[in-house]
Amino acid sequence: MPPLSRDQAQRRADDIQAFYREVERLHEEQTLLLSPEQIDQLGEHHRQLLADYRNTFDIDPDAQARRLSLGMRIASLLGALALAASLLFFFYQFWGLFPETAQVGILAGFSVGSLLLTLLLRRRDPSGYFARLAAVLAFACFVLNVVMLGQIFNITPSDKALLPWAAYALLLAYACEVRLMLGAGLACSMAFIATQLTSWSGLYWLDCTERPEHLLPAGLLIFLVPQFISQVRYSGFAAIYRVLGLLGLFVPLLVLANWAAGSYLPWPRDLVEGFYQIVGFTSAALAIWLGNRRDWPEVMHTGLLFFVLFLFIKLFDWWWEVMPKYLFFLVLGLVAVLILMVLGRLRRAHKGGQHA
């Protein structure tokens, strides 16, 4: 049997709790009657299993513990952001008081020290809360390191900084299973690909925002990564790849559907915007279908969100100026009802397929 991750152990523990609740209901309904020996045997097996999970992964054994864990996750995130902000303001307030050699040493010391602290906490903290906090702090230190060293040695700002930031964030993400770092690493990766395409097209790299089409290849690449590189060992990582990849696809399409000046297509403005509107609607519908078919709820929800955005923006363009406002919002409400009916039909069809 392959080794479990903490999330897999937590799901198994939740299933065990749900199993006993259902067995209790079945006993009350006189549907399933287990002998005392069978119940004792099952209980002993599950108690030993849960004890092993608690010792190895520090899982949450009940609903109250899960609520406390959620609070700890929120606190660790806020704490990491607060410590990173504190470090940033400390540097900017006292930085000029240190000589150049001391500045370089401080930057290197903070980066190395925060990384070692993260790896140490990862080994000593089974729950991972403190390791995640340290990972965010380590990433902030590394970003500050690159930025401040560039200022010290008067290096011209470049998009090349995005590459080590992405690599470092991905290293922390996979070493400590930090989804926030995975998102940061993927965002830096997509930004680097877009800026490189901008530079190769003859523009300054900061002008990448004026050419949204440069983000499309990066979004598609990020979306396809889990299809070729398995993320089974890392709970939730595949979903983050797919959501960020879809954002890298849909955001440029949404912009280009309403701003033809950012496109390379040598067509009239209305034709360019109409083309990207069709592509946007088709891509969003395809994402809804794919998410439903492959059981990827994050893909289906992202596709549905952008389908609604494309639709409502188009309705605004068509009818906002020509309709009374009450009638316009009535149409929006009816469209929402229509979407609910279509999704309900898909849901019933899916349930019918499962029963079959």
mmCIF file of C-alpha atoms in Angstrom:
data_model
loop_
_atom_site.group_PDB
_atom_site.id
_atom_site.type_symbol
_atom_site.label_atom_id
_atom_site.label_comp_id
_atom_site.label_asym_id
_atom_site.label_seq_id
_atom_site.Cartn_x
_atom_site.Cartn_y
_atom_site.Cartn_z
ATOM 1 C CA MET A 1 0.000 0.000 0.000
ATOM 2 C CA PRO A 2 1.457 3.445 -0.923
ATOM 3 C CA PRO A 3 2.157 5.826 1.985
ATOM 4 C CA LEU A 4 -0.719 8.093 2.968
ATOM 5 C CA SER A 5 -0.615 11.860 3.060
ATOM 6 C CA ARG A 6 -2.107 13.809 5.960
ATOM 7 C CA ASP A 7 -5.203 14.742 3.945
ATOM 8 C CA GLN A 8 -5.776 11.116 2.956
ATOM 9 C CA ALA A 9 -5.458 10.037 6.592
ATOM 10 C CA GLN A 10 -7.918 12.765 7.599
ATOM 11 C CA ARG A 11 -10.437 11.602 4.983
ATOM 12 C CA ARG A 12 -10.116 8.024 6.252
ATOM 13 C CA ALA A 13 -10.734 9.203 9.813
ATOM 14 C CA ASP A 14 -13.807 11.161 8.669
ATOM 15 C CA ASP A 15 -15.102 8.082 6.855
ATOM 16 C CA ILE A 16 -14.703 6.014 10.037
ATOM 17 C CA GLN A 17 -16.737 8.527 12.058
ATOM 18 C CA ALA A 18 -19.437 8.599 9.364
ATOM 19 C CA PHE A 19 -19.457 4.787 9.273
ATOM 20 C CA TYR A 20 -20.294 4.514 12.986
ATOM 21 C CA ARG A 21 -23.031 7.138 12.710
ATOM 22 C CA GLU A 22 -24.644 5.199 9.864
ATOM 23 C CA VAL A 23 -24.293 1.868 11.704
ATOM 24 C CA GLU A 24 -26.058 3.418 14.699
ATOM 25 C CA ARG A 25 -28.943 4.555 12.468
ATOM 26 C CA LEU A 26 -29.189 1.125 10.837
ATOM 27 C CA HIS A 27 -29.375 -0.516 14.267
ATOM 28 C CA GLU A 28 -32.187 1.820 15.263
ATOM 29 C CA GLU A 29 -34.016 0.977 12.027
ATOM 30 C CA GLN A 30 -33.423 -2.754 12.579
ATOM 31 C CA THR A 31 -31.854 -2.984 9.105
ATOM 32 C CA LEU A 32 -28.338 -4.107 10.027
ATOM 33 C CA LEU A 33 -27.669 -5.830 13.335
ATOM 34 C CA LEU A 34 -24.034 -6.492 14.183
ATOM 35 C CA SER A 35 -23.120 -8.769 17.053
ATOM 36 C CA PRO A 36 -21.253 -7.301 20.054
ATOM 37 C CA GLU A 37 -18.172 -9.285 19.030
ATOM 38 C CA GLN A 38 -18.198 -7.764 15.551
ATOM 39 C CA ILE A 39 -18.631 -4.253 16.941
ATOM 40 C CA ASP A 40 -15.769 -4.784 19.412
ATOM 41 C CA GLN A 41 -13.517 -6.140 16.668
ATOM 42 C CA LEU A 42 -14.282 -3.210 14.373
ATOM 43 C CA GLY A 43 -13.870 -0.730 17.226
ATOM 44 C CA GLU A 44 -10.469 -2.115 18.201
ATOM 45 C CA HIS A 45 -9.247 -2.004 14.603
ATOM 46 C CA HIS A 46 -10.431 1.559 14.096
ATOM 47 C CA ARG A 47 -9.091 2.778 17.448
ATOM 48 C CA GLN A 48 -5.655 1.452 16.568
ATOM 49 C CA LEU A 49 -5.860 2.964 13.098
ATOM 50 C CA LEU A 50 -6.907 6.376 14.411
ATOM 51 C CA ALA A 51 -4.198 6.295 17.064
ATOM 52 C CA ASP A 52 -1.595 5.642 14.374
ATOM 53 C CA TYR A 53 -2.966 8.511 12.285
ATOM 54 C CA ARG A 54 -2.925 10.888 15.253
ATOM 55 C CA ASN A 55 0.668 10.018 16.091
ATOM 56 C CA THR A 56 1.876 10.191 12.500
ATOM 57 C CA PHE A 57 -0.187 12.988 10.966
ATOM 58 C CA ASP A 58 -1.782 14.848 13.898
ATOM 59 C CA ILE A 59 -5.226 14.481 12.313
ATOM 60 C CA ASP A 60 -8.484 15.911 13.664
ATOM 61 C CA PRO A 61 -10.491 13.092 15.282
ATOM 62 C CA ASP A 62 -13.840 14.931 15.443
ATOM 63 C CA ALA A 63 -15.787 17.947 14.208
ATOM 64 C CA GLN A 64 -14.675 20.210 17.053
ATOM 65 C CA ALA A 65 -11.017 19.494 16.326
ATOM 66 C CA ARG A 66 -11.615 20.259 12.631
ATOM 67 C CA ARG A 67 -13.105 23.642 13.520
ATOM 68 C CA LEU A 68 -10.077 24.410 15.684
ATOM 69 C CA SER A 69 -7.781 23.311 12.852
ATOM 70 C CA LEU A 70 -9.523 25.695 10.479
ATOM 71 C CA GLY A 71 -8.906 28.476 12.956
ATOM 72 C CA MET A 72 -5.251 27.456 13.174
ATOM 73 C CA ARG A 73 -4.919 27.526 9.376
ATOM 74 C CA ILE A 74 -6.388 31.017 9.240
ATOM 75 C CA ALA A 75 -4.153 32.141 12.096
ATOM 76 C CA SER A 76 -1.049 30.675 10.444
ATOM 77 C CA LEU A 77 -1.834 32.463 7.169
ATOM 78 C CA LEU A 78 -2.484 35.801 8.866
ATOM 79 C CA GLY A 79 0.592 35.328 11.043
ATOM 80 C CA ALA A 80 2.775 34.598 8.018
ATOM 81 C CA LEU A 81 1.505 37.682 6.200
ATOM 82 C CA ALA A 82 2.008 39.825 9.305
ATOM 83 C CA LEU A 83 5.572 38.573 9.826
ATOM 84 C CA ALA A 84 6.385 39.147 6.158
ATOM 85 C CA ALA A 85 5.009 42.701 6.363
ATOM 86 C CA SER A 86 6.980 43.298 9.561
ATOM 87 C CA LEU A 87 10.173 42.142 7.864
ATOM 88 C CA LEU A 88 9.475 44.368 4.852
ATOM 89 C CA PHE A 89 8.931 47.507 6.939
ATOM 90 C CA PHE A 90 11.920 46.697 9.137
ATOM 91 C CA PHE A 91 14.176 46.590 6.099
ATOM 92 C CA TYR A 92 12.875 49.823 4.660
ATOM 93 C CA GLN A 93 13.039 51.716 7.969
ATOM 94 C CA PHE A 94 16.537 50.737 9.124
ATOM 95 C CA TRP A 95 18.180 49.673 5.856
ATOM 96 C CA GLY A 96 20.149 52.851 5.334
ATOM 97 C CA LEU A 97 21.843 52.506 8.730
ATOM 98 C CA PHE A 98 23.818 49.405 7.667
ATOM 99 C CA PRO A 99 26.923 49.392 5.462
ATOM 100 C CA GLU A 100 26.747 47.603 2.137
ATOM 101 C CA THR A 101 28.614 44.487 3.338
ATOM 102 C CA ALA A 102 26.311 44.157 6.327
ATOM 103 C CA GLN A 103 23.270 44.546 4.080
ATOM 104 C CA VAL A 104 24.359 41.652 1.874
ATOM 105 C CA GLY A 105 25.106 39.507 4.927
ATOM 106 C CA ILE A 106 21.745 40.290 6.532
ATOM 107 C CA LEU A 107 19.864 39.431 3.353
ATOM 108 C CA ALA A 108 21.709 36.152 2.890
ATOM 109 C CA GLY A 109 21.341 35.289 6.588
ATOM 110 C CA PHE A 110 17.593 35.904 6.614
ATOM 111 C CA SER A 111 17.055 33.824 3.476
ATOM 112 C CA VAL A 112 19.170 30.862 4.594
ATOM 113 C CA GLY A 113 17.922 31.035 8.177
ATOM 114 C CA SER A 114 14.233 31.125 7.198
ATOM 115 C CA LEU A 115 14.741 28.162 4.842
ATOM 116 C CA LEU A 116 16.477 26.093 7.524
ATOM 117 C CA LEU A 117 13.740 27.015 10.010
ATOM 118 C CA THR A 118 11.088 25.877 7.536
ATOM 119 C CA LEU A 119 12.778 22.519 6.952
ATOM 120 C CA LEU A 120 13.287 22.003 10.698
ATOM 121 C CA LEU A 121 9.647 22.758 11.487
ATOM 122 C CA ARG A 122 8.575 20.473 8.678
ATOM 123 C CA ARG A 123 10.330 17.571 10.422
ATOM 124 C CA ARG A 124 9.222 18.481 13.947
ATOM 125 C CA ASP A 125 5.636 19.635 13.322
ATOM 126 C CA PRO A 126 3.350 16.824 12.058
ATOM 127 C CA SER A 127 0.377 19.173 11.703
ATOM 128 C CA GLY A 128 2.296 21.419 9.318
ATOM 129 C CA TYR A 129 0.810 24.713 10.556
ATOM 130 C CA PHE A 130 4.073 26.215 11.765
ATOM 131 C CA ALA A 131 5.952 24.853 8.754
ATOM 132 C CA ARG A 132 3.484 26.584 6.412
ATOM 133 C CA LEU A 133 3.896 29.835 8.306
ATOM 134 C CA ALA A 134 7.669 29.538 8.058
ATOM 135 C CA ALA A 135 7.449 28.676 4.341
ATOM 136 C CA VAL A 136 5.545 31.875 3.560
ATOM 137 C CA LEU A 137 8.079 33.850 5.605
ATOM 138 C CA ALA A 138 10.970 32.136 3.790
ATOM 139 C CA PHE A 139 9.477 33.047 0.419
ATOM 140 C CA ALA A 140 9.017 36.668 1.509
ATOM 141 C CA CYS A 141 12.666 36.747 2.636
ATOM 142 C CA PHE A 142 13.831 35.371 -0.694
ATOM 143 C CA VAL A 143 11.790 37.889 -2.696
ATOM 144 C CA LEU A 144 13.165 40.715 -0.538
ATOM 145 C CA ASN A 145 16.652 39.284 -0.996
ATOM 146 C CA VAL A 146 16.450 39.503 -4.783
ATOM 147 C CA VAL A 147 14.811 42.955 -4.784
ATOM 148 C CA MET A 148 17.180 44.506 -2.235
ATOM 149 C CA LEU A 149 20.310 43.023 -3.794
ATOM 150 C CA GLY A 150 19.205 44.523 -7.091
ATOM 151 C CA GLN A 151 18.952 47.924 -5.424
ATOM 152 C CA ILE A 152 22.293 47.577 -3.628
ATOM 153 C CA PHE A 153 24.207 46.749 -6.811
ATOM 154 C CA ASN A 154 22.081 49.024 -9.028
ATOM 155 C CA ILE A 155 20.860 46.165 -11.235
ATOM 156 C CA THR A 156 18.228 47.069 -13.812
ATOM 157 C CA PRO A 157 14.875 45.460 -12.916
ATOM 158 C CA SER A 158 14.220 42.425 -15.084
ATOM 159 C CA ASP A 159 11.615 39.726 -15.514
ATOM 160 C CA LYS A 160 14.408 37.195 -14.886
ATOM 161 C CA ALA A 161 13.706 37.619 -11.162
ATOM 162 C CA LEU A 162 10.390 35.826 -11.679
ATOM 163 C CA LEU A 163 12.183 32.588 -12.527
ATOM 164 C CA PRO A 164 14.036 32.094 -9.188
ATOM 165 C CA TRP A 165 10.940 33.271 -7.326
ATOM 166 C CA ALA A 166 8.868 30.636 -9.100
ATOM 167 C CA ALA A 167 11.451 27.908 -8.495
ATOM 168 C CA TYR A 168 11.800 28.783 -4.800
ATOM 169 C CA ALA A 169 8.041 28.926 -4.240
ATOM 170 C CA LEU A 170 7.562 25.554 -5.950
ATOM 171 C CA LEU A 171 10.386 24.070 -3.867
ATOM 172 C CA LEU A 172 8.707 25.231 -0.653
ATOM 173 C CA ALA A 173 5.295 24.068 -1.911
ATOM 174 C CA TYR A 174 6.403 20.503 -2.571
ATOM 175 C CA ALA A 175 8.758 20.252 0.405
ATOM 176 C CA CYS A 176 6.139 21.433 2.915
ATOM 177 C CA GLU A 177 2.880 20.777 1.004
ATOM 178 C CA VAL A 178 1.885 24.446 1.069
ATOM 179 C CA ARG A 179 -0.821 25.218 -1.471
ATOM 180 C CA LEU A 180 -0.351 28.964 -1.108
ATOM 181 C CA MET A 181 3.276 28.589 -2.205
ATOM 182 C CA LEU A 182 2.188 26.444 -5.136
ATOM 183 C CA GLY A 183 -0.155 29.203 -6.247
ATOM 184 C CA ALA A 184 2.611 31.797 -5.871
ATOM 185 C CA GLY A 185 5.053 29.653 -7.848
ATOM 186 C CA LEU A 186 2.581 29.033 -10.666
ATOM 187 C CA ALA A 187 1.645 32.723 -10.814
ATOM 188 C CA CYS A 188 5.336 33.675 -11.111
ATOM 189 C CA SER A 189 5.815 30.991 -13.773
ATOM 190 C CA MET A 190 2.907 32.258 -15.862
ATOM 191 C CA ALA A 191 4.096 35.851 -15.482
ATOM 192 C CA PHE A 192 7.617 34.838 -16.600
ATOM 193 C CA ILE A 193 6.308 33.050 -19.708
ATOM 194 C CA ALA A 194 4.140 36.052 -20.593
ATOM 195 C CA THR A 195 7.001 38.538 -20.146
ATOM 196 C CA GLN A 196 9.344 36.376 -22.206
ATOM 197 C CA LEU A 197 6.849 36.243 -25.063
ATOM 198 C CA THR A 198 6.504 40.016 -24.776
ATOM 199 C CA SER A 199 10.265 40.484 -25.030
ATOM 200 C CA TRP A 200 10.528 38.105 -28.001
ATOM 201 C CA SER A 201 7.832 40.094 -29.784
ATOM 202 C CA GLY A 202 10.021 43.224 -29.574
ATOM 203 C CA LEU A 203 8.243 44.996 -26.687
ATOM 204 C CA TYR A 204 9.543 45.936 -23.243
ATOM 205 C CA TRP A 205 8.764 43.157 -20.779
ATOM 206 C CA LEU A 206 6.630 45.411 -18.564
ATOM 207 C CA ASP A 207 4.341 45.966 -21.546
ATOM 208 C CA CYS A 208 3.051 42.395 -21.200
ATOM 209 C CA THR A 209 -0.198 43.777 -19.749
ATOM 210 C CA GLU A 210 -0.871 45.440 -23.100
ATOM 211 C CA ARG A 211 -0.784 42.066 -24.891
ATOM 212 C CA PRO A 212 -3.099 39.665 -22.988
ATOM 213 C CA GLU A 213 -2.601 36.978 -25.643
ATOM 214 C CA HIS A 214 0.874 36.307 -24.226
ATOM 215 C CA LEU A 215 -0.748 34.772 -21.146
ATOM 216 C CA LEU A 216 -2.756 32.179 -23.085
ATOM 217 C CA PRO A 217 0.091 29.664 -23.711
ATOM 218 C CA ALA A 218 1.132 29.864 -20.052
ATOM 219 C CA GLY A 219 -2.417 29.203 -18.858
ATOM 220 C CA LEU A 220 -2.823 26.208 -21.152
ATOM 221 C CA LEU A 221 0.541 24.784 -20.075
ATOM 222 C CA ILE A 222 -0.258 25.119 -16.357
ATOM 223 C CA PHE A 223 -3.685 23.531 -16.850
ATOM 224 C CA LEU A 224 -2.178 20.479 -18.587
ATOM 225 C CA VAL A 225 0.605 19.828 -16.051
ATOM 226 C CA PRO A 226 -1.453 17.455 -13.786
ATOM 227 C CA GLN A 227 -2.324 15.383 -16.854
ATOM 228 C CA PHE A 228 1.336 14.556 -17.434
ATOM 229 C CA ILE A 229 2.853 14.881 -13.941
ATOM 230 C CA SER A 230 0.827 13.119 -11.252
ATOM 231 C CA GLN A 231 -0.081 15.181 -8.184
ATOM 232 C CA VAL A 232 -1.705 12.315 -6.269
ATOM 233 C CA ARG A 233 0.756 12.559 -3.365
ATOM 234 C CA TYR A 234 -0.100 16.219 -2.804
ATOM 235 C CA SER A 235 -3.691 16.834 -1.836
ATOM 236 C CA GLY A 236 -5.305 19.732 -3.668
ATOM 237 C CA PHE A 237 -2.310 20.506 -5.878
ATOM 238 C CA ALA A 238 -3.933 19.272 -9.100
ATOM 239 C CA ALA A 239 -6.957 21.508 -8.474
ATOM 240 C CA ILE A 240 -4.706 24.549 -8.011
ATOM 241 C CA TYR A 241 -2.942 23.805 -11.296
ATOM 242 C CA ARG A 242 -6.252 23.564 -13.111
ATOM 243 C CA VAL A 243 -7.819 26.676 -11.556
ATOM 244 C CA LEU A 244 -4.774 28.885 -12.149
ATOM 245 C CA GLY A 245 -4.442 27.508 -15.666
ATOM 246 C CA LEU A 246 -8.072 28.387 -16.387
ATOM 247 C CA LEU A 247 -7.553 31.866 -14.964
ATOM 248 C CA GLY A 248 -4.580 32.249 -17.299
ATOM 249 C CA LEU A 249 -6.908 31.361 -20.178
ATOM 250 C CA PHE A 250 -10.163 33.059 -19.269
ATOM 251 C CA VAL A 251 -8.880 36.405 -17.963
ATOM 252 C CA PRO A 252 -7.118 37.295 -21.259
ATOM 253 C CA LEU A 253 -10.142 36.095 -23.238
ATOM 254 C CA LEU A 254 -12.426 38.277 -21.108
ATOM 255 C CA VAL A 255 -10.163 41.298 -21.609
ATOM 256 C CA LEU A 256 -9.806 40.773 -25.362
ATOM 257 C CA ALA A 257 -13.545 40.231 -25.766
ATOM 258 C CA ASN A 258 -13.970 43.848 -24.674
ATOM 259 C CA TRP A 259 -10.649 45.458 -25.732
ATOM 260 C CA ALA A 260 -9.613 44.642 -29.277
ATOM 261 C CA ALA A 261 -6.602 46.999 -29.123
ATOM 262 C CA GLY A 262 -4.685 44.402 -27.093
ATOM 263 C CA SER A 263 -4.891 41.732 -29.788
ATOM 264 C CA TYR A 264 -2.437 40.852 -32.535
ATOM 265 C CA LEU A 265 -5.280 39.937 -34.892
ATOM 266 C CA PRO A 266 -5.275 42.313 -37.891
ATOM 267 C CA TRP A 267 -9.054 42.563 -38.027
ATOM 268 C CA PRO A 268 -11.552 45.354 -37.346
ATOM 269 C CA ARG A 269 -12.352 46.036 -33.698
ATOM 270 C CA ASP A 270 -15.859 44.533 -33.713
ATOM 271 C CA LEU A 271 -14.647 41.395 -35.469
ATOM 272 C CA VAL A 272 -11.801 40.844 -32.988
ATOM 273 C CA GLU A 273 -14.049 41.324 -29.973
ATOM 274 C CA GLY A 274 -16.748 39.119 -31.477
ATOM 275 C CA PHE A 275 -14.194 36.395 -32.159
ATOM 276 C CA TYR A 276 -12.928 36.390 -28.571
ATOM 277 C CA GLN A 277 -16.459 36.479 -27.210
ATOM 278 C CA ILE A 278 -17.251 33.309 -29.155
ATOM 279 C CA VAL A 279 -13.998 31.711 -28.005
ATOM 280 C CA GLY A 280 -14.735 32.727 -24.423
ATOM 281 C CA PHE A 281 -18.267 31.314 -24.413
ATOM 282 C CA THR A 282 -17.109 28.104 -26.087
ATOM 283 C CA SER A 283 -14.147 27.647 -23.736
ATOM 284 C CA ALA A 284 -16.278 28.278 -20.637
ATOM 285 C CA ALA A 285 -18.924 25.798 -21.821
ATOM 286 C CA LEU A 286 -16.185 23.266 -22.554
ATOM 287 C CA ALA A 287 -14.756 23.744 -19.051
ATOM 288 C CA ILE A 288 -18.207 23.145 -17.525
ATOM 289 C CA TRP A 289 -18.637 19.968 -19.570
ATOM 290 C CA LEU A 290 -15.105 18.722 -18.837
ATOM 291 C CA GLY A 291 -15.365 19.463 -15.108
ATOM 292 C CA ASN A 292 -18.662 17.603 -14.885
ATOM 293 C CA ARG A 293 -17.408 14.657 -16.927
ATOM 294 C CA ARG A 294 -14.047 14.258 -15.147
ATOM 295 C CA ASP A 295 -15.428 15.072 -11.673
ATOM 296 C CA TRP A 296 -13.344 18.241 -11.385
ATOM 297 C CA PRO A 297 -15.648 20.592 -9.460
ATOM 298 C CA GLU A 298 -13.077 23.396 -9.480
ATOM 299 C CA VAL A 299 -12.976 23.308 -13.300
ATOM 300 C CA MET A 300 -16.758 23.268 -13.611
ATOM 301 C CA HIS A 301 -17.198 26.150 -11.135
ATOM 302 C CA THR A 302 -14.494 28.256 -12.801
ATOM 303 C CA GLY A 303 -15.999 27.640 -16.224
ATOM 304 C CA LEU A 304 -19.477 28.511 -14.932
ATOM 305 C CA LEU A 305 -18.192 31.724 -13.317
ATOM 306 C CA PHE A 306 -16.620 32.964 -16.538
ATOM 307 C CA PHE A 307 -19.557 31.830 -18.667
ATOM 308 C CA VAL A 308 -21.822 33.997 -16.505
ATOM 309 C CA LEU A 309 -19.351 36.899 -16.693
ATOM 310 C CA PHE A 310 -19.160 36.693 -20.490
ATOM 311 C CA LEU A 311 -22.949 36.451 -20.711
ATOM 312 C CA PHE A 312 -23.731 39.327 -18.335
ATOM 313 C CA ILE A 313 -21.160 41.631 -19.967
ATOM 314 C CA LYS A 314 -22.668 40.868 -23.376
ATOM 315 C CA LEU A 315 -26.189 41.511 -22.107
ATOM 316 C CA PHE A 316 -24.982 44.809 -20.629
ATOM 317 C CA ASP A 317 -23.505 45.826 -23.996
ATOM 318 C CA TRP A 318 -26.709 44.947 -25.803
ATOM 319 C CA TRP A 319 -29.465 46.248 -23.555
ATOM 320 C CA TRP A 320 -28.216 48.608 -20.812
ATOM 321 C CA GLU A 321 -28.719 51.742 -22.925
ATOM 322 C CA VAL A 322 -31.946 50.704 -24.653
ATOM 323 C CA MET A 323 -33.893 49.038 -21.842
ATOM 324 C CA PRO A 324 -35.469 50.504 -18.709
ATOM 325 C CA LYS A 325 -33.316 49.525 -15.763
ATOM 326 C CA TYR A 326 -36.052 47.456 -14.089
ATOM 327 C CA LEU A 327 -36.521 45.473 -17.295
ATOM 328 C CA PHE A 328 -32.773 44.950 -17.709
ATOM 329 C CA PHE A 329 -32.391 43.468 -14.226
ATOM 330 C CA LEU A 330 -35.540 41.402 -14.758
ATOM 331 C CA VAL A 331 -33.865 39.887 -17.834
ATOM 332 C CA LEU A 332 -30.729 39.177 -15.772
ATOM 333 C CA GLY A 333 -32.853 37.418 -13.177
ATOM 334 C CA LEU A 334 -34.591 35.319 -15.819
ATOM 335 C CA VAL A 335 -31.215 34.398 -17.314
ATOM 336 C CA ALA A 336 -30.063 33.265 -13.862
ATOM 337 C CA VAL A 337 -33.194 31.115 -13.543
ATOM 338 C CA LEU A 338 -32.503 29.620 -16.983
ATOM 339 C CA ILE A 339 -28.939 28.768 -15.952
ATOM 340 C CA LEU A 340 -30.275 27.094 -12.794
ATOM 341 C CA MET A 341 -32.683 25.015 -14.869
ATOM 342 C CA VAL A 342 -29.923 23.890 -17.239
ATOM 343 C CA LEU A 343 -27.612 22.966 -14.358
ATOM 344 C CA GLY A 344 -30.463 21.138 -12.642
ATOM 345 C CA ARG A 345 -31.062 19.140 -15.791
ATOM 346 C CA LEU A 346 -27.370 18.250 -15.978
ATOM 347 C CA ARG A 347 -27.472 17.225 -12.313
ATOM 348 C CA ARG A 348 -30.452 14.935 -12.881
ATOM 349 C CA ALA A 349 -28.806 13.417 -15.933
ATOM 350 C CA HIS A 350 -25.660 12.784 -13.921
ATOM 351 C CA LYS A 351 -27.622 11.102 -11.126
ATOM 352 C CA GLY A 352 -29.484 8.976 -13.669
ATOM 353 C CA GLY A 353 -26.192 7.882 -15.203
ATOM 354 C CA GLN A 354 -24.846 6.888 -11.786
ATOM 355 C CA HIS A 355 -27.935 4.758 -11.011
ATOM 356 C CA ALA A 356 -27.695 3.089 -14.400
#
